[in-house]
């Protein structure tokens, strides 16, 4: 990496976040709230104390896994947005597996849930990736449809065959015994799902950057035709990447069931999957960046409530902030390779990168 | 408020001590969490209005969070309310908040009392600082149904409901029983949309029912406002639910069953201020109320309902209140012909026998399977 | 007590037809808008946010000004602004349009919900109804023939767009841009301008689609009003293989499918309604799988979208 790239790596996010904060401040001032106060509240609620950190980390955990769900197939050249669907079917499968093994020791039960969530979630995205590779069905669209189908499946099953008859007014599966649920990291209120998320990101990084398989995957993602010419098993690579991505989302669903709800119900579809798509793109599909971006987004999500309580702002305020931040960060990508004028006055500027990428 | 508040932080030991008393300058902090937006003209707004009504108590400081999903988010919202805003009471207004979220936070924050709308408390396992509040609105639905039964010309009514859960089935059945009490031949078609907030699907169902010749529509969704508005546009009658929806249908609105949570919230605030607690039993574990307790009420009648019919409904209301009339009085058969309430038996609306309801009363076309 | 104006089982069909006419309108506008955008080689995944913004704006302006037509114009204008913003961002080098679309959903819905809080007015002035069923006694049939002016306009837009793609210079240039941007550029076509214009007009159409939700059917503003229709319409364009006329037909089909669940239940056929409600999504997926193949590209797919896959 040249020093120039290092400089950009810092300067571009700073510019993007600065722009987002400026725009949001203008928005706040426009609607009569104090921008300084609001921004201070967001910071305090996200990172102000160890207490706040835990809140942010709790929310970051599912985002890490859901971010990987888009990022891994994207590295192999398949853009999928089926994270929410894989999340709910993974959670559903985990609940089924967990309930089937409650007679066994807790670790076995959790292992069964882990496997079921990962495999079913993985199959879900692998389906979208496979449909694109073998049948030419655009994976963005098919995985989008699979989200709706997954959620309908969840509703039909928890209100029908899998319903605990005692879950009278809140249809849900039977609960898992507390002993068989995923616990908390000692001394915190953070569940082990965070460990899954961090480990998955690190593993994802290792796979992509340090293994031959990862190199093949990136070649396939960069130029499918070239990959075929050099004899890479393109179909298998695409399917595996889809499976691994889906497995991460399914795992996030498993954590939601095993650590948070203790059973599957409609409530496990809380939208983490959709936010995960953005996490992946803001991280430019890089597993290590996903760690950081998830944490920041987790903090933003954590601050939504305090804006309502302390500033009497509507609940949608935080969505406006998120929207502005995402748009600024995406737009800032354009600055890559163009900040040269700050370090050296003249540097050739490449144009139309976008078209080349298409 | 005296000493407990200074020991508020993480003190898990003083759960049994009186939590607050009157007469000091510190306001009583009360937090509310809602699952949806505060202005839905339905379920959440009924609770938010209840919170607003606490403004009449100058010693209360109330704050809320809306659109809180039923996941770790609600847990964290409630924790923030306790640790950052020093809430002495937290009202969790959505059904999915209780288990495990309210229970988990309540175990940690023993100095705060948590009250959850609906659900059941398990003695022994659940933390002592959790209470349940709920209202039985069957009587009001019955009266609304009676109004509908008096007004229908085609003898066909429509009910649009979110899910076939006992809470909803009770409302459907009591509405129908009210209608049949004055119009034995009336029939009612039930459509389940599948979820609480699906305005387009609710509107579509309303239109379909109107096409089928239904001339009174009502519903039990997050907010049946759409149903009421479509009915108005189709020139048929509607009754409301959750919140007063009379402004939505100036011609066709008959009446409605609405919640009056302010009564409940003020009651709790007064009790906690007086030093009472759900932990020592001075506040009942389960606080429920009916029409008599003003937990719920009938919306004002619309212009279409004549004085004579209003009078008939008012008389039935009197009879329900003095016990000479009952809703679930046998013999009652469900719509598959099975006897659900045997002759000679009357089930009171506060009896737990109704909590498991999984039938639709005779005359209703619909299916309780999802 | 069978009412005289009930049609029995035929009533289901009438209800589905009526539902298709009412329910198809947001799909028509969003899918036509998306079709236009995709013809230029971009995907606008943010239609859901734009639909919500259009819905809220239309309701608010109609409520404040008393004119639903002004509301409609405002929705189109705001939709266009969002389209311009999205187009501007995706034209920047290195910006993925899928990501920008998702950001747009969050931003659009956030803004719509934020400002929508002040507009809980029970009923803003509504668009007028065109009554094709005057004199028909049956209530169901009559109701099905009460048509929104937006439906008529939507048909006109579809035919206009079809004509533009097939017969006008601008349409041919747009398709060239979408099929092969480099070739188009070498032919001297202003690639960027075409894409920006197409995305902006496409989003303006989605804004109009939103106004249908708040100014005609169901005719209210609620945060749940779009319920994913904006995303659904994106899939619909693929289903319709990028033809405006087929978008029109597919929108009617989806509107009908949406009415299927409630209609069947209201006619007494119940059970499995979650599956029924998911039927449009299943249907699209199955048809996509059947109509695509590895060797044969989808007919009509803009080249730059196909190469991406």
XYZ file of N, CA, C and O in Angstrom, chain B residues 138-233:
384
model
N -64.767 -7.542 25.941
C -65.842 -8.333 25.338
C -67.198 -7.630 25.411
O -67.978 -7.651 24.465
N -67.472 -7.005 26.562
C -68.786 -6.366 26.720
C -68.965 -5.231 25.720
O -70.053 -5.033 25.173
N -67.876 -4.493 25.525
C -67.988 -3.353 24.619
C -68.148 -3.840 23.176
O -68.947 -3.295 22.410
N -67.396 -4.897 22.836
C -67.560 -5.491 21.504
C -69.002 -5.999 21.342
O -69.599 -5.896 20.277
N -69.517 -6.588 22.403
C -70.887 -7.103 22.381
C -71.873 -5.979 22.074
O -72.748 -6.110 21.212
N -71.670 -4.851 22.743
C -72.582 -3.714 22.520
C -72.412 -3.142 21.112
O -73.386 -2.762 20.456
N -71.157 -3.113 20.648
C -70.922 -2.623 19.286
C -71.576 -3.584 18.285
O -72.203 -3.158 17.301
N -71.429 -4.893 18.547
C -72.040 -5.893 17.685
C -73.558 -5.767 17.686
O -74.208 -5.924 16.648
N -74.078 -5.459 18.853
C -75.524 -5.284 18.978
C -75.982 -4.101 18.108
O -76.966 -4.203 17.362
N -75.230 -3.015 18.189
C -75.543 -1.868 17.343
C -75.514 -2.279 15.875
O -76.413 -1.936 15.100
N -74.478 -3.045 15.520
C -74.356 -3.491 14.131
C -75.536 -4.373 13.747
O -76.109 -4.238 12.664
N -75.918 -5.283 14.652
C -77.042 -6.180 14.384
C -78.343 -5.416 14.185
O -79.196 -5.805 13.375
N -78.468 -4.319 14.911
C -79.688 -3.503 14.760
C -79.673 -2.720 13.452
O -80.711 -2.395 12.900
N -78.488 -2.411 12.960
C -78.391 -1.522 11.802
C -78.315 -2.251 10.468
O -78.631 -1.682 9.430
N -77.847 -3.495 10.474
C -77.621 -4.150 9.177
C -78.936 -4.366 8.444
O -79.958 -4.723 9.036
N -78.899 -4.136 7.155
C -80.092 -4.352 6.329
C -79.989 -5.667 5.587
O -80.960 -6.365 5.379
N -78.736 -6.016 5.169
C -78.577 -7.266 4.423
C -78.462 -8.460 5.357
O -78.516 -9.604 4.911
N -78.253 -8.188 6.645
C -78.059 -9.289 7.584
C -76.697 -9.942 7.469
O -76.464 -11.036 7.977
N -75.753 -9.260 6.789
C -74.413 -9.834 6.628
C -73.390 -8.813 7.086
O -73.393 -7.668 6.667
N -72.507 -9.289 7.954
C -71.477 -8.403 8.472
C -70.109 -8.977 8.120
O -69.991 -10.143 7.787
N -69.101 -8.135 8.211
C -67.746 -8.592 7.921
C -66.795 -8.187 9.032
O -66.912 -7.092 9.590
N -65.871 -9.083 9.355
C -64.889 -8.812 10.411
C -63.500 -9.104 9.843
O -63.237 -10.209 9.372
N -62.629 -8.105 9.872
C -61.276 -8.297 9.349
C -60.313 -8.363 10.520
O -60.249 -7.428 11.324
N -59.624 -9.481 10.650
C -58.803 -9.693 11.827
C -57.390 -10.041 11.425
O -57.143 -10.520 10.318
N -56.445 -9.769 12.333
C -55.042 -10.013 12.019
C -54.729 -11.500 12.069
O -54.290 -12.082 11.088
N -54.937 -12.101 13.222
C -54.551 -13.502 13.414
C -55.601 -14.212 14.248
O -56.210 -13.597 15.111
N -55.781 -15.522 14.040
C -56.777 -16.249 14.830
C -56.261 -16.623 16.224
O -56.172 -17.789 16.558
N -55.914 -15.635 17.040
C -55.448 -15.900 18.396
C -56.608 -15.640 19.357
O -57.559 -14.928 19.008
N -56.572 -16.194 20.582
C -57.721 -16.084 21.479
C -58.208 -14.640 21.677
O -59.416 -14.380 21.643
N -57.272 -13.726 21.873
C -57.649 -12.328 22.072
C -58.569 -11.826 20.968
O -59.550 -11.135 21.198
N -58.197 -12.163 19.744
C -58.958 -11.705 18.585
C -60.274 -12.477 18.475
O -61.337 -11.897 18.230
N -60.198 -13.803 18.712
C -61.409 -14.618 18.588
C -62.467 -14.169 19.596
O -63.667 -14.168 19.305
N -62.033 -13.767 20.797
C -62.987 -13.274 21.794
C -63.740 -12.073 21.249
O -64.953 -11.948 21.408
N -62.996 -11.167 20.626
C -63.655 -9.972 20.101
C -64.613 -10.321 18.973
O -65.706 -9.773 18.877
N -64.190 -11.242 18.121
C -65.056 -11.638 17.006
C -66.344 -12.248 17.562
O -67.459 -11.890 17.169
N -66.173 -13.178 18.518
C -67.342 -13.883 19.044
C -68.266 -12.969 19.839
O -69.487 -13.049 19.704
N -67.679 -12.102 20.684
C -68.569 -11.256 21.474
C -69.316 -10.272 20.575
O -70.482 -9.964 20.797
N -68.642 -9.813 19.521
C -69.308 -8.917 18.564
C -70.500 -9.639 17.928
O -71.610 -9.123 17.851
N -70.234 -10.879 17.507
C -71.278 -11.657 16.840
C -72.420 -11.963 17.806
O -73.602 -11.884 17.439
N -72.054 -12.333 19.042
C -73.105 -12.662 20.012
C -73.976 -11.439 20.296
O -75.192 -11.551 20.458
N -73.351 -10.266 20.334
C -74.129 -9.039 20.519
C -75.097 -8.838 19.366
O -76.283 -8.535 19.549
N -74.594 -9.049 18.145
C -75.441 -8.854 16.970
C -76.597 -9.851 16.980
O -77.752 -9.500 16.706
N -76.274 -11.109 17.317
C -77.315 -12.135 17.294
C -78.339 -11.963 18.413
O -79.460 -12.465 18.318
N -77.941 -11.248 19.476
C -78.891 -11.053 20.558
C -80.083 -10.216 20.100
O -81.162 -10.296 20.675
N -79.888 -9.427 19.071
C -81.002 -8.607 18.585
C -81.440 -9.028 17.188
O -82.470 -8.571 16.702
N -80.638 -9.860 16.514
C -80.903 -10.186 15.117
C -80.426 -11.607 14.870
O -79.339 -11.837 14.336
N -81.224 -12.599 15.284
C -80.753 -13.989 15.319
C -80.310 -14.530 13.963
O -79.568 -15.503 13.918
N -80.742 -13.921 12.887
C -80.400 -14.467 11.573
C -79.121 -13.888 10.980
O -78.722 -14.268 9.882
N -78.521 -12.972 11.689
C -77.377 -12.274 11.100
C -76.208 -13.243 10.916
O -76.009 -14.173 11.700
N -75.462 -13.055 9.818
C -74.249 -13.850 9.608
C -73.057 -12.914 9.527
O -73.214 -11.707 9.274
N -71.872 -13.487 9.752
C -70.673 -12.650 9.682
C -69.527 -13.433 9.060
O -69.296 -14.583 9.382
N -68.855 -12.778 8.143
C -67.724 -13.379 7.459
C -66.445 -12.836 8.084
O -66.301 -11.632 8.272
N -65.500 -13.733 8.423
C -64.231 -13.295 9.006
C -63.114 -13.484 7.991
O -63.016 -14.535 7.363
N -62.295 -12.455 7.827
C -61.110 -12.564 6.978
C -59.884 -12.296 7.843
O -59.818 -11.275 8.529
N -58.929 -13.208 7.850
C -57.670 -12.986 8.566
C -56.627 -12.488 7.578
O -56.399 -13.092 6.530
N -55.978 -11.376 7.936
C -54.978 -10.821 7.020
C -53.606 -11.422 7.264
O -52.766 -11.427 6.377
N -53.364 -11.906 8.488
C -52.080 -12.532 8.768
C -51.152 -11.692 9.618
O -50.227 -12.214 10.212
N -51.369 -10.383 9.653
C -50.486 -9.555 10.473
C -51.216 -8.302 10.951
O -52.293 -7.984 10.466
N -50.575 -7.614 11.903
C -51.268 -6.509 12.573
C -51.391 -5.259 11.736
O -52.351 -4.509 11.858
N -50.375 -4.950 10.946
C -50.425 -3.699 10.180
C -50.224 -3.995 8.695
O -49.106 -4.142 8.227
N -51.301 -4.148 7.968
C -51.231 -4.390 6.527
C -52.327 -3.567 5.864
O -53.320 -4.123 5.389
N -52.165 -2.235 5.829
C -53.275 -1.388 5.396
C -53.848 -1.766 4.032
O -55.065 -1.765 3.863
N -52.967 -2.090 3.089
C -53.481 -2.356 1.747
C -54.314 -3.638 1.741
O -55.392 -3.699 1.155
N -53.816 -4.661 2.437
C -54.553 -5.914 2.468
C -55.868 -5.766 3.234
O -56.888 -6.337 2.860
N -55.834 -4.955 4.306
C -57.073 -4.723 5.048
C -58.094 -4.006 4.161
O -59.289 -4.318 4.173
N -57.602 -3.052 3.394
C -58.507 -2.320 2.505
C -59.064 -3.256 1.440
O -60.256 -3.203 1.099
N -58.204 -4.127 0.931
C -58.622 -5.070 -0.096
C -59.689 -6.019 0.464
O -60.714 -6.276 -0.172
N -59.443 -6.508 1.678
C -60.413 -7.394 2.317
C -61.728 -6.662 2.535
O -62.816 -7.218 2.316
N -61.645 -5.402 2.949
C -62.864 -4.616 3.174
C -63.672 -4.510 1.894
O -64.891 -4.675 1.893
N -62.957 -4.215 0.801
C -63.657 -4.084 -0.474
C -64.285 -5.400 -0.888
O -65.422 -5.443 -1.354
N -63.524 -6.494 -0.722
C -64.060 -7.806 -1.089
C -65.328 -8.093 -0.318
O -66.310 -8.587 -0.879
N -65.301 -7.814 0.972
C -66.472 -8.094 1.792
C -67.648 -7.235 1.359
O -68.788 -7.704 1.281
N -67.356 -5.980 1.046
C -68.432 -5.110 0.571
C -69.013 -5.661 -0.732
O -70.225 -5.648 -0.934
N -68.129 -6.184 -1.593
C -68.605 -6.789 -2.833
C -69.530 -7.970 -2.571
O -70.394 -8.285 -3.372
N -69.288 -8.657 -1.468
C -70.098 -9.835 -1.144
C -71.436 -9.472 -0.503
O -72.150 -10.349 -0.051
N -71.714 -8.190 -0.415
C -73.010 -7.788 0.115
C -73.032 -7.519 1.606
O -74.090 -7.340 2.196
N -71.841 -7.478 2.217
C -71.747 -7.148 3.634
C -72.060 -5.665 3.817
O -71.631 -4.849 3.005
N -72.841 -5.311 4.836
C -73.108 -3.883 4.990
C -72.700 -3.312 6.353
O -72.953 -2.142 6.627
N -72.050 -4.133 7.189
C -71.380 -3.573 8.373
C -69.997 -4.207 8.443
O -69.854 -5.424 8.376
N -68.978 -3.354 8.565
C -67.608 -3.864 8.648
C -66.996 -3.464 9.979
O -67.240 -2.370 10.490
N -66.206 -4.366 10.519
C -65.402 -4.008 11.675
C -64.150 -4.855 11.640
O -63.952 -5.619 10.698
N -63.308 -4.704 12.645
C -62.082 -5.473 12.580
C -61.283 -5.426 13.851
O -61.579 -4.650 14.774
N -60.285 -6.294 13.909
C -59.319 -6.271 14.995
C -57.936 -6.424 14.372
O -57.470 -7.514 14.098
N -57.331 -5.279 14.086
C -55.953 -5.237 13.594
C -55.249 -4.169 14.432
O -55.849 -3.653 15.376
N -54.017 -3.864 14.097
C -53.318 -2.811 14.832
C -54.152 -1.552 14.880
O -54.269 -0.900 15.905
N -54.729 -1.202 13.757
C -55.676 -0.106 13.700
C -56.673 -0.381 12.591
O -56.291 -0.407 11.430
N -57.934 -0.590 12.929
C -58.923 -0.841 11.865
C -59.346 0.428 11.149
O -60.388 0.456 10.504
N -58.523 1.473 11.212
C -58.899 2.746 10.582
C -59.181 2.572 9.095
O -60.087 3.194 8.552
N -58.372 1.735 8.444
C -58.538 1.557 7.002
C -59.901 0.936 6.719
O -60.586 1.308 5.770
N -60.260 -0.037 7.572
C -61.527 -0.739 7.393
C -62.677 0.253 7.507
O -63.603 0.264 6.695
N -62.587 1.113 8.516
C -63.641 2.105 8.729
C -63.720 3.053 7.538
O -64.806 3.379 7.049
N -62.558 3.459 7.027
C -62.565 4.412 5.914
C -63.078 3.792 4.617
O -63.793 4.436 3.859
N -62.692 2.548 4.374
C -63.194 1.904 3.152
C -64.706 1.726 3.241
O -65.433 1.961 2.270
N -65.178 1.338 4.418
C -66.622 1.174 4.593
C -67.348 2.478 4.279
O -68.359 2.495 3.564
N -66.786 3.566 4.785
C -67.409 4.869 4.549
C -67.493 5.160 3.054
O -68.503 5.605 2.535
N -66.404 4.849 2.357
C -66.388 5.134 0.933
C -67.335 4.227 0.159
O -67.852 4.622 -0.881
